[in-house]
Coordinates of C-alpha atoms in Angstrom, one line a residue:
M197 CA -14.5 -16.2 9.6
H198 CA -17.7 -14.2 10.2
S199 CA -16.0 -10.9 9.7
R200 CA -14.5 -12.0 6.3
L201 CA -17.8 -13.2 5.1
S202 CA -19.4 -10.0 6.1
A203 CA -16.7 -8.1 4.3
S204 CA -17.4 -10.2 1.2
R205 CA -21.2 -9.4 1.5
T206 CA -20.5 -5.7 2.1
F207 CA -18.3 -5.5 -1.0
A208 CA -21.0 -7.2 -3.0
R209 CA -23.6 -4.7 -1.8
Q210 CA -21.3 -1.8 -2.5
T211 CA -20.4 -2.9 -6.0
R212 CA -23.8 -4.0 -6.9
S213 CA -24.7 -0.4 -7.5
L214 CA -22.0 0.1 -9.9
W215 CA -23.9 -2.0 -12.4
S216 CA -27.4 -1.2 -13.6
S217 CA -30.4 -2.4 -11.5
P218 CA -34.1 -2.2 -12.3
P219 CA -35.8 1.1 -11.2
R220 CA -38.1 1.0 -8.2
C221 CA -41.4 3.0 -7.9
E222 CA -40.9 5.7 -5.3
D223 CA -42.7 8.9 -4.5
K224 CA -39.8 11.1 -5.6
P225 CA -37.3 9.7 -8.1
I226 CA -33.7 9.3 -6.8
M227 CA -31.7 11.0 -9.4
N228 CA -28.3 10.4 -7.8
R229 CA -28.8 6.8 -7.0
Y230 CA -25.2 5.8 -8.0
S231 CA -23.3 9.1 -7.8
R232 CA -24.2 9.6 -4.1
T233 CA -21.7 7.0 -3.2
V234 CA -19.1 9.7 -3.9
T235 CA -21.0 12.9 -3.4
Q236 CA -22.3 12.4 0.1
P237 CA -19.1 11.3 1.9
K238 CA -17.3 14.0 3.9
T239 CA -14.3 14.1 1.5
R240 CA -15.6 15.1 -1.9
A241 CA -13.1 17.9 -2.6
M242 CA -12.2 16.8 -6.2
L243 CA -15.8 16.9 -7.2
Y244 CA -15.9 20.7 -6.7
A245 CA -13.3 21.0 -9.5
T246 CA -15.5 19.2 -12.0
E247 CA -17.7 20.9 -14.6
G248 CA -21.3 21.4 -13.5
I249 CA -20.8 21.7 -9.8
K250 CA -21.4 25.1 -8.6
D251 CA -22.9 24.6 -5.2
D252 CA -23.8 21.8 -2.8
E253 CA -27.3 21.3 -4.2
D254 CA -25.7 20.2 -7.5
F255 CA -24.6 16.9 -5.7
Q256 CA -28.3 15.9 -5.6
K257 CA -28.4 15.9 -9.4
A258 CA -27.8 12.9 -11.6
M259 CA -24.3 12.8 -13.1
V260 CA -24.4 11.5 -16.6
G261 CA -21.8 11.3 -19.3
A262 CA -18.3 10.1 -20.3
F263 CA -15.9 10.8 -17.5
R264 CA -12.3 11.7 -17.9
C265 CA -9.7 11.7 -15.1
N266 CA -9.1 15.4 -15.7
R267 CA -11.5 17.7 -17.6
H268 CA -8.9 19.6 -19.5
L269 CA -7.2 16.6 -21.2
L270 CA -9.5 16.5 -24.3
G271 CA -8.6 20.1 -25.0
L272 CA -4.9 19.3 -24.7
G273 CA -5.4 16.4 -27.0
Q274 CA -7.0 18.7 -29.6
E275 CA -4.0 21.0 -29.5
I276 CA -1.7 18.0 -29.9
K277 CA -3.7 16.9 -32.9
S278 CA -3.3 20.3 -34.5
S279 CA 0.4 20.2 -33.9
L280 CA 0.5 16.7 -35.6
V281 CA -1.3 18.0 -38.6
E282 CA 0.9 21.1 -38.8
S283 CA 4.0 18.8 -38.9
G284 CA 2.6 16.9 -41.9
L285 CA 1.2 14.0 -39.8
I286 CA -2.4 12.6 -39.6
G287 CA -3.7 12.8 -36.1
Y288 CA -6.5 10.6 -34.7
Q289 CA -7.9 11.4 -31.2
F290 CA -9.5 8.7 -29.1
G291 CA -9.9 8.0 -25.5
T292 CA -9.6 5.2 -23.0
V293 CA -11.0 4.6 -19.5
G294 CA -10.0 6.5 -16.4
V295 CA -10.6 6.1 -12.7
S296 CA -10.1 9.2 -10.6
D297 CA -8.8 8.0 -7.3
G298 CA -9.6 11.3 -5.7
I299 CA -13.3 10.6 -6.2
S300 CA -13.3 6.9 -5.7
M301 CA -11.1 6.9 -2.7
G302 CA -12.5 5.2 0.4
T303 CA -15.2 3.4 -1.5
A304 CA -15.5 0.1 -3.3
G305 CA -14.9 1.9 -6.5
M306 CA -11.2 1.9 -5.7
S307 CA -11.2 -1.7 -6.5
Y308 CA -11.2 -0.6 -10.2
S309 CA -8.2 1.7 -9.8
L310 CA -5.1 -0.5 -10.1
Q311 CA -7.0 -2.8 -12.4
S312 CA -7.5 0.1 -14.8
R313 CA -3.8 0.4 -15.4
D314 CA -3.6 -2.9 -17.3
L315 CA -7.0 -2.2 -18.9
I316 CA -5.7 1.1 -20.2
A317 CA -2.5 -0.7 -21.4
D318 CA -4.7 -3.2 -23.2
Q319 CA -6.9 -0.6 -24.8
V320 CA -4.2 1.6 -26.0
E321 CA -2.3 -1.4 -27.4
T322 CA -5.4 -2.6 -29.0
A323 CA -6.4 0.7 -30.6
A324 CA -2.9 1.4 -32.0
G325 CA -2.1 -2.1 -33.0
G326 CA -5.5 -2.8 -34.5
H327 CA -5.4 0.4 -36.5
W328 CA -1.7 0.0 -37.5
L329 CA -0.9 3.5 -36.3
D330 CA 2.7 4.6 -36.9
G331 CA 3.1 6.4 -33.6
M332 CA 1.3 7.4 -30.4
V333 CA 1.1 10.5 -28.3
V334 CA -0.4 9.6 -25.0
V335 CA -2.0 12.1 -22.7
P336 CA -2.5 10.8 -19.2
G337 CA -3.5 12.8 -16.2
C338 CA -3.8 10.5 -13.2
D339 CA -1.9 7.8 -11.3
K340 CA -2.5 4.6 -13.2
N341 CA -3.0 6.2 -16.6
M342 CA 0.7 7.0 -17.0
P343 CA 2.1 3.4 -16.5
G344 CA -0.8 2.1 -18.4
V345 CA -0.1 4.1 -21.5
L346 CA 3.7 3.6 -21.3
M347 CA 3.2 -0.1 -20.9
A348 CA 1.1 0.0 -24.2
L349 CA 3.9 1.9 -25.9
G350 CA 6.6 -0.6 -24.6
R351 CA 4.6 -3.6 -25.8
L352 CA 4.0 -2.2 -29.3
N353 CA 7.5 -0.6 -29.5
R354 CA 6.4 2.0 -32.1
P355 CA 7.5 5.6 -31.9
G356 CA 5.6 7.4 -29.1
L357 CA 5.9 10.0 -26.3
M358 CA 3.9 11.0 -23.4
V359 CA 2.4 14.4 -22.5
Y360 CA 1.5 14.8 -18.8
G361 CA -1.9 16.6 -18.2
G362 CA -0.1 18.5 -15.3
T363 CA -0.4 19.2 -11.6
I364 CA -3.3 21.1 -10.1
R365 CA -2.9 24.5 -8.4
A366 CA -2.6 24.6 -4.7
G367 CA -5.9 25.4 -3.0
S368 CA -6.2 28.2 -0.3
C369 CA -8.5 28.9 2.6
A370 CA -8.3 31.6 5.2
G371 CA -6.1 30.7 8.1
Q372 CA -4.8 27.5 6.5
P373 CA -1.6 26.6 4.6
Q374 CA -1.8 25.7 1.0
L375 CA -4.4 22.9 0.4
D376 CA -4.6 19.8 -1.7
L377 CA -6.8 16.7 -1.9
V378 CA -5.0 15.1 1.1
S379 CA -5.8 18.2 3.1
A380 CA -9.4 17.3 2.5
F381 CA -9.1 13.7 3.7
Q382 CA -7.1 14.7 6.7
A383 CA -9.6 17.4 7.6
Y384 CA -12.1 14.7 8.5
G385 CA -9.6 13.1 11.0
Q386 CA -9.1 16.6 12.5
Y387 CA -12.9 17.1 12.7
L388 CA -13.2 13.8 14.7
Q389 CA -10.3 14.8 17.0
D390 CA -11.9 18.2 17.6
G391 CA -15.1 16.6 18.9
K392 CA -17.3 17.0 15.8
T393 CA -18.3 20.6 16.9
P394 CA -20.0 23.0 14.6
E395 CA -16.7 25.0 14.5
A396 CA -14.8 21.9 13.6
E397 CA -17.3 21.1 10.8
A398 CA -16.9 24.6 9.4
I399 CA -13.2 24.3 9.1
R400 CA -13.6 20.7 7.6
Y401 CA -16.1 22.0 5.1
D402 CA -14.0 25.0 4.1
T403 CA -11.0 22.8 3.6
V404 CA -12.9 20.3 1.4
R405 CA -14.5 23.1 -0.6
H406 CA -11.2 24.9 -1.4
A407 CA -8.8 22.0 -1.7
C408 CA -9.1 21.5 -5.5
P409 CA -9.4 24.9 -7.3
G410 CA -9.2 23.6 -10.9
P411 CA -8.0 20.8 -13.3
G412 CA -4.9 18.8 -12.8
A413 CA -3.5 15.9 -10.9
C414 CA -3.3 15.9 -7.1
G415 CA -0.8 18.5 -6.1
G416 CA 1.9 16.8 -3.9
M417 CA 4.4 14.3 -4.7
Y418 CA 1.6 11.7 -4.9
T419 CA 1.5 8.9 -7.4
A420 CA 0.5 11.1 -10.5
N421 CA 3.3 13.5 -10.0
T422 CA 5.7 10.7 -9.0
M423 CA 5.0 8.7 -12.1
A424 CA 5.1 11.9 -14.4
S425 CA 8.5 12.7 -13.0
A426 CA 9.6 9.1 -13.4
A427 CA 8.4 9.1 -17.0
E428 CA 10.5 12.3 -17.7
A429 CA 13.6 10.6 -16.1
L430 CA 13.0 7.7 -18.3
G431 CA 13.2 10.0 -21.3
M432 CA 9.6 9.4 -22.5
T433 CA 8.5 13.0 -22.2
L434 CA 9.7 16.3 -23.6
P435 CA 11.8 18.2 -21.1
G436 CA 9.7 19.9 -18.4
S437 CA 6.4 18.0 -19.1
S438 CA 6.2 16.6 -15.6
S439 CA 6.3 19.9 -13.8
Y440 CA 4.3 22.2 -16.0
P441 CA 1.0 22.8 -14.1
A442 CA -2.2 21.8 -15.9
E443 CA -3.3 25.4 -16.5
S444 CA 0.1 26.9 -17.3
Q445 CA 1.0 28.5 -20.7
E446 CA 4.0 26.2 -20.7
K447 CA 1.7 23.2 -20.9
H448 CA 0.0 24.6 -24.0
D449 CA 3.4 25.5 -25.5
E450 CA 4.5 21.9 -24.9
C451 CA 1.5 20.6 -26.9
K452 CA 2.4 22.8 -29.9
T453 CA 5.9 21.2 -30.1
V454 CA 4.6 17.6 -30.0
G455 CA 4.1 17.4 -33.8
A456 CA 7.7 18.1 -34.6
A457 CA 9.0 15.8 -31.9
M458 CA 6.8 12.9 -33.2
R459 CA 7.8 13.5 -36.8
N460 CA 11.5 13.3 -35.7
L461 CA 10.9 10.0 -33.8
I462 CA 9.2 8.5 -36.8
E463 CA 11.7 9.6 -39.3
K464 CA 14.6 8.3 -37.2
N465 CA 12.6 5.3 -36.0
I466 CA 13.5 5.8 -32.4
L467 CA 11.5 3.3 -30.4
P468 CA 10.3 3.1 -26.8
R469 CA 12.6 0.2 -26.1
D470 CA 15.6 2.3 -27.3
I471 CA 14.7 4.7 -24.5
M472 CA 13.2 2.7 -21.7
T473 CA 16.5 0.8 -21.0
R474 CA 17.8 -0.7 -17.7
S475 CA 19.8 2.5 -17.1
A476 CA 16.7 4.6 -17.7
F477 CA 14.8 2.7 -15.1
E478 CA 17.8 3.2 -12.7
N479 CA 17.3 7.0 -13.3
A480 CA 13.6 6.8 -12.5
M481 CA 14.2 4.9 -9.3
V482 CA 16.8 7.4 -8.2
L483 CA 14.5 10.3 -8.9
T484 CA 11.7 8.7 -7.0
M485 CA 13.8 8.3 -3.9
I486 CA 15.2 11.9 -4.2
L487 CA 11.6 13.2 -4.4
G488 CA 10.1 11.0 -1.7
G489 CA 7.7 9.7 -4.3
S490 CA 4.8 7.3 -4.0
T491 CA 5.3 3.6 -3.2
N492 CA 3.0 2.9 -6.2
A493 CA 6.2 3.6 -8.2
V494 CA 7.3 0.2 -7.1
L495 CA 4.4 -1.6 -8.7
H496 CA 4.2 0.6 -11.8
L497 CA 8.0 0.7 -12.7
I498 CA 8.2 -3.1 -12.3
A499 CA 5.2 -3.5 -14.7
M500 CA 6.6 -0.9 -17.2
A501 CA 10.0 -2.6 -17.2
H502 CA 8.1 -6.0 -17.8
A503 CA 6.4 -4.4 -20.9
V504 CA 9.8 -3.7 -22.4
G505 CA 11.4 -7.0 -21.5
I506 CA 13.4 -5.8 -18.5
K507 CA 13.3 -7.7 -15.2
L508 CA 13.0 -5.1 -12.4
T509 CA 12.5 -6.4 -8.9
I510 CA 11.8 -5.1 -5.3
D511 CA 15.4 -5.8 -4.6
D512 CA 16.5 -3.3 -7.2
F513 CA 14.4 -0.7 -5.2
A514 CA 16.1 -1.8 -2.0
R515 CA 19.5 -1.4 -3.5
V516 CA 18.8 2.1 -5.0
S517 CA 17.2 3.2 -1.6
E518 CA 20.3 2.4 0.3
S519 CA 22.4 4.6 -1.9
T520 CA 20.1 7.5 -2.5
P521 CA 19.1 10.3 0.0
F522 CA 15.6 11.7 0.4
L523 CA 15.9 15.5 -0.4
A524 CA 12.5 16.9 -1.4
D525 CA 10.4 18.8 1.2
I526 CA 7.2 18.1 -0.8
K527 CA 3.8 17.0 0.4
P528 CA 2.6 14.6 1.8
S529 CA 5.3 14.7 4.5
G530 CA 6.8 18.0 3.5
K531 CA 5.3 21.6 3.0
Y532 CA 5.7 22.2 -0.8
V533 CA 3.7 21.0 -3.8
M534 CA 4.5 20.2 -7.4
E535 CA 3.7 23.8 -8.4
D536 CA 6.7 24.8 -6.3
V537 CA 8.9 22.4 -8.2
Y538 CA 7.8 24.2 -11.3
K539 CA 8.6 27.6 -9.8
I540 CA 12.2 26.6 -9.0
G541 CA 12.8 25.5 -12.6
G542 CA 11.1 22.1 -12.9
I543 CA 12.2 18.5 -12.9
P544 CA 14.9 19.2 -15.5
K545 CA 16.8 21.3 -13.0
I546 CA 16.6 18.5 -10.4
L547 CA 17.7 15.9 -12.9
H548 CA 20.7 18.2 -13.9
F549 CA 21.6 18.5 -10.2
L550 CA 21.6 14.7 -9.9
M551 CA 23.5 14.1 -13.1
K552 CA 26.1 16.7 -12.0
N553 CA 26.5 14.8 -8.8
N554 CA 26.7 11.4 -10.6
F555 CA 23.3 10.1 -9.3
I556 CA 22.0 9.5 -12.8
D557 CA 23.2 8.5 -16.3
G558 CA 23.0 11.3 -18.8
N559 CA 23.9 9.2 -21.8
N560 CA 20.4 7.6 -22.3
M561 CA 18.3 8.3 -25.4
T562 CA 15.1 10.3 -25.0
V563 CA 12.0 11.2 -27.1
T564 CA 13.7 14.4 -28.3
G565 CA 16.2 12.3 -30.2
A566 CA 19.0 13.7 -27.9
T567 CA 20.3 12.2 -24.7
V568 CA 19.2 13.0 -21.2
G569 CA 22.4 14.9 -20.6
E570 CA 22.0 16.9 -23.8
N571 CA 18.4 17.9 -23.0
L572 CA 19.5 18.9 -19.5
E573 CA 22.4 21.1 -20.6
R574 CA 20.1 22.9 -23.0
W575 CA 17.6 23.4 -20.2
V576 CA 20.1 24.9 -17.7
H577 CA 21.7 27.0 -20.3
K578 CA 18.4 28.6 -20.9
H579 CA 17.0 28.5 -17.3
G580 CA 20.0 28.3 -15.1
E581 CA 20.9 25.6 -12.6
L582 CA 19.0 24.6 -9.5
S583 CA 19.5 27.5 -7.0
A584 CA 21.2 26.9 -3.7
S585 CA 18.8 29.5 -2.1
Q586 CA 15.7 27.4 -2.8
D587 CA 14.6 24.9 -0.1
V588 CA 12.3 22.7 -2.0
I589 CA 15.2 20.4 -2.7
R590 CA 17.6 20.0 0.2
P591 CA 21.4 20.1 -0.3
L592 CA 23.1 16.7 -0.4
D593 CA 24.8 17.3 2.9
K594 CA 21.5 18.2 4.7
P595 CA 19.1 15.6 3.5
I596 CA 15.7 14.9 5.1
K597 CA 16.8 11.4 5.3
A598 CA 20.2 10.0 4.4
T599 CA 18.8 6.9 2.6
G600 CA 15.5 6.4 0.6
H601 CA 12.2 6.6 2.1
I602 CA 10.9 3.5 0.2
R603 CA 12.0 0.5 2.2
I604 CA 11.7 -3.1 1.1
L605 CA 10.8 -5.2 4.1
R606 CA 11.0 -9.0 4.7
G607 CA 10.3 -11.3 7.6
N608 CA 7.9 -14.0 8.8
L609 CA 5.0 -11.6 8.2
A610 CA 6.0 -10.9 4.6
P611 CA 8.3 -13.6 3.3
G612 CA 7.6 -12.3 -0.3
G613 CA 8.4 -8.8 0.6
A614 CA 6.5 -5.6 1.6
V615 CA 6.9 -2.0 0.7
A616 CA 7.2 0.6 3.4
K617 CA 7.1 4.4 3.3
I618 CA 9.3 5.6 6.0
T619 CA 10.5 9.3 5.8
G620 CA 12.0 9.2 9.3
K621 CA 9.7 11.8 10.8
E622 CA 7.7 9.1 12.6
G623 CA 10.9 7.2 13.6
L624 CA 12.8 4.4 11.9
G625 CA 11.2 1.6 13.9
F626 CA 7.9 0.7 15.4
T627 CA 6.7 -2.1 17.8
G628 CA 3.1 -2.4 18.8
K629 CA 0.1 -4.5 19.5
A630 CA -1.9 -5.7 16.4
R631 CA -5.6 -4.5 15.8
T632 CA -6.9 -6.5 12.8
F633 CA -9.5 -5.3 10.4
D634 CA -10.7 -7.4 7.5
S635 CA -11.9 -4.3 5.6
E636 CA -11.1 -0.6 5.3
E637 CA -14.7 0.3 6.4
A638 CA -14.2 -1.7 9.7
F639 CA -11.1 0.4 10.5
V640 CA -12.8 3.7 9.6
S641 CA -15.7 2.8 12.0
A642 CA -13.1 2.1 14.7
V643 CA -11.6 5.5 14.4
E644 CA -14.9 7.2 14.2
S645 CA -16.1 5.4 17.4
G646 CA -12.9 6.5 19.2
S647 CA -11.6 3.0 19.9
I648 CA -8.1 4.0 18.5
K649 CA -6.6 6.1 21.2
K650 CA -3.5 8.2 21.6
G651 CA -0.7 6.8 23.7
E652 CA -1.3 3.2 22.6
K653 CA 1.3 1.8 20.3
I654 CA -0.9 0.0 17.8
V655 CA -0.2 -1.7 14.5
V656 CA -3.4 -1.5 12.5
V657 CA -3.6 -4.5 10.2
I658 CA -6.1 -4.0 7.3
R659 CA -6.1 -7.1 5.3
Y660 CA -8.0 -9.0 2.5
L661 CA -7.2 -5.9 0.3
G662 CA -4.5 -7.4 -2.0
P663 CA -4.7 -7.7 -5.7
K664 CA -6.9 -10.8 -5.4
G665 CA -8.5 -10.3 -2.1
G666 CA -9.5 -6.6 -2.5
P667 CA -9.8 -7.1 -5.3
G668 CA -7.5 -4.6 -6.9
M669 CA -5.3 -3.4 -4.0
R670 CA -7.5 -0.5 -2.8
E671 CA -5.4 2.5 -1.6
M672 CA -5.5 3.2 2.1
L673 CA -5.5 7.0 1.9
K674 CA -8.6 7.4 4.0
P675 CA -7.2 5.3 6.9
T676 CA -3.8 7.1 6.9
S677 CA -5.5 10.5 6.6
L678 CA -7.7 9.6 9.6
I679 CA -4.7 8.5 11.6
M680 CA -2.6 11.7 10.8
G681 CA -5.6 14.0 11.0
A682 CA -6.5 12.7 14.4
G683 CA -3.0 13.2 15.6
L684 CA -2.2 9.5 15.9
G685 CA 0.9 9.5 13.7
Q686 CA 3.3 8.7 16.4
D687 CA 1.1 6.0 18.0
V688 CA -0.2 4.0 15.0
A689 CA 1.4 2.1 12.2
C690 CA -0.7 0.9 9.3
L691 CA 0.1 -2.5 7.7
T692 CA -1.9 -3.8 4.8
D693 CA -1.7 -6.2 1.8
G694 CA -3.4 -3.4 -0.1
R695 CA -1.5 -0.3 -1.1
F696 CA -1.1 3.4 -0.2
S697 CA -1.9 6.5 -2.1
G698 CA 1.1 8.7 -2.8
G699 CA -0.7 11.1 -0.4
S700 CA -0.4 8.7 2.5
H701 CA 2.2 9.5 5.2
G702 CA 3.0 8.2 8.6
F703 CA 4.4 4.8 9.4
C704 CA 2.9 2.9 6.4
I705 CA 3.7 -0.7 5.3
G706 CA 1.8 -2.0 2.2
H707 CA 2.1 -4.6 -0.6
V708 CA 2.5 -7.4 1.9
V709 CA 3.2 -10.7 0.0
P710 CA 1.7 -13.3 0.2
E711 CA -1.6 -11.4 0.7
A712 CA -4.2 -12.6 3.1
Q713 CA -6.6 -13.9 0.4
V714 CA -4.1 -16.7 -0.6
G715 CA -3.2 -17.6 3.1
G716 CA -0.3 -15.3 3.6
P717 CA 0.9 -14.8 7.3
I718 CA -0.9 -11.5 7.4
A719 CA -4.2 -13.5 7.4
L720 CA -3.0 -15.3 10.6
V721 CA -2.4 -12.2 12.8
E722 CA -4.7 -11.9 15.8
D723 CA -5.6 -8.9 18.0
G724 CA -3.0 -8.4 20.6
D725 CA -0.1 -10.0 18.8
T726 CA 3.1 -8.1 18.9
I727 CA 4.5 -6.8 15.6
S728 CA 7.9 -5.0 15.1
V729 CA 9.1 -3.1 12.1
D730 CA 12.8 -2.1 11.6
A731 CA 13.2 0.3 8.7
V732 CA 17.0 0.2 9.1
A733 CA 17.4 -3.6 9.1
N734 CA 14.5 -3.7 6.7
T735 CA 12.7 -6.5 8.7
M736 CA 9.1 -7.0 9.8
E737 CA 8.3 -9.7 12.3
L738 CA 5.2 -11.2 13.9
H739 CA 6.3 -12.3 17.4
I740 CA 4.7 -15.8 17.6
S741 CA 6.3 -19.2 17.7
S742 CA 6.7 -21.2 14.5
E743 CA 4.5 -23.8 16.1
E744 CA 1.7 -21.2 16.8
M745 CA 2.0 -19.9 13.3
E746 CA 1.6 -23.4 11.9
R747 CA -1.4 -24.1 14.1
R748 CA -3.1 -20.9 12.8
R749 CA -2.3 -21.7 9.3
K750 CA -4.0 -25.2 9.6
A751 CA -7.1 -23.6 11.1
W752 CA -7.3 -20.9 8.5
V753 CA -10.1 -21.1 5.9
A754 CA -9.9 -19.0 2.6
P755 CA -12.8 -16.6 2.4
P756 CA -14.8 -16.6 -0.9
I757 CA -13.6 -14.3 -3.7
K758 CA -15.6 -11.1 -3.6
V759 CA -16.4 -11.0 -7.3
T760 CA -17.9 -13.7 -9.5
Q761 CA -18.0 -12.0 -12.9
G762 CA -16.8 -9.1 -15.0
T763 CA -13.6 -7.2 -15.3
L764 CA -12.6 -7.6 -11.6
Y765 CA -13.2 -11.3 -11.8
K766 CA -10.9 -11.6 -14.9
Y767 CA -8.3 -9.4 -13.0
V768 CA -8.5 -11.8 -9.9
K769 CA -7.8 -14.7 -12.2
M770 CA -4.8 -13.2 -14.0
V771 CA -3.1 -10.8 -11.6
E772 CA 0.4 -11.5 -10.2
D773 CA 1.4 -10.5 -6.7
A774 CA 2.5 -7.0 -5.6
S775 CA 6.2 -8.0 -5.6
H776 CA 5.9 -8.7 -9.3
G777 CA 4.1 -5.4 -10.1
C778 CA 0.5 -6.9 -10.2
I779 CA 1.0 -7.5 -13.9
T780 CA -1.6 -9.5 -15.8
D781 CA 0.4 -10.8 -18.7
G782 CA 3.2 -12.6 -16.8

């Protein structure tokens, strides 16, 4: 009980600085009073890619202004507006909120991340609905922004399409493979494993400094690239949008074609609900499995389907996972990045390969006014089919895993379901002793102190991080990166009622329902309990008797909610559980 109350107080202290507070008299004014929360930690790679940061001294300066998830989106929006005008349409450009997970990760700021998806959906719906706009072009660049804007289009059901901001270029550093944001997080775990020596610090610093060389979403098959690919499979983007890098000429060329595409949609009155059908969501789920995409796709696709009146469930993901192989050798568990997908011909070539092998339906309508199949045939006529010589996408007879990496687990620890990310590289089952932590910070401290050791089979349980308890289902990228970076991937499984970044890999189980805050069984786990996970039978069990479970349940006392006002408080009051997509309008 004490640790839960401490966690609540810690969260209050961390988030208090997110709102204004009266200045205090000090000898030297603190200019970075709030920004130092994200500039001082060891993993600040993405900040180096933002405007105004030229060297480390700049992190001491105050950061003031209107933040966008990716700095180039405003420019893309201006190009799109020009295209609309050239097509005889009136273009209005406006923005919405954005939380960059790469900057907020590992801090209390991540509580705003998932919540921002529904806030974005509400804002875009409000702006378009309130101004009676005839259509919408949405330009997201990060994880939650994509489902958020597509939820708004689905609710309004007016002509619209999505232009993805694009993926970042891979970073580079002498003596290391291509880098990305996750490299930066894992570098800290490696630094701890290597004994915090000056040499280890030099490697860690170089990795962080060179991981993010410019604008664009995180480079692997993380949540942003997963959701961009899924949106293309749904038919809500122009062909190629999801795999054009942020700084490519093709991205600018795409923006120039948007006006004609929007005019066609409006003239023919092709609506989002004509495109985002049950079959389209099936295509999106299949592509997510093929690519080894983020578990966040489960939350987001369920919420997007809800926005267009379709009931998608975690059981749909379980069914698709059983019949779909995992083929993509892409980060976080593989070696390639999204830029490499672009180099082999983009997502359209992969979709064509899947259509040719009867994994997806080519008859669905898209924002081009043509079907998926028609778009893909045009693409391969121009660019050729997916080459058998490339090794980014494995052949069907040589998959990385014969079934999908996203596994839907149930058992006495998650009677309402849980979502696991199991690539098979860490095995298909895990049994270990529980180590419980009521906050992310407590687990990080345990790793830093060396109390999580190699050779001990441990199930790390990080709880009170669900949609209500977190609040907002913080992503556990920092914990999983510490585990993998410290070489503990074979010894530690991570179990949480929070969620995982698309960059997480290892033996990861999240989205546990019911969550700890509402008294779910995960709240009743004690240190030393045995937990077993079977990713073939799709089960997860806490090995205690039903009598002991009931005794603990009666003794359990709900901790206070960590917020008492504001947007997160409203979120806690409205949000559904993870198995229902964390929707707020259910």
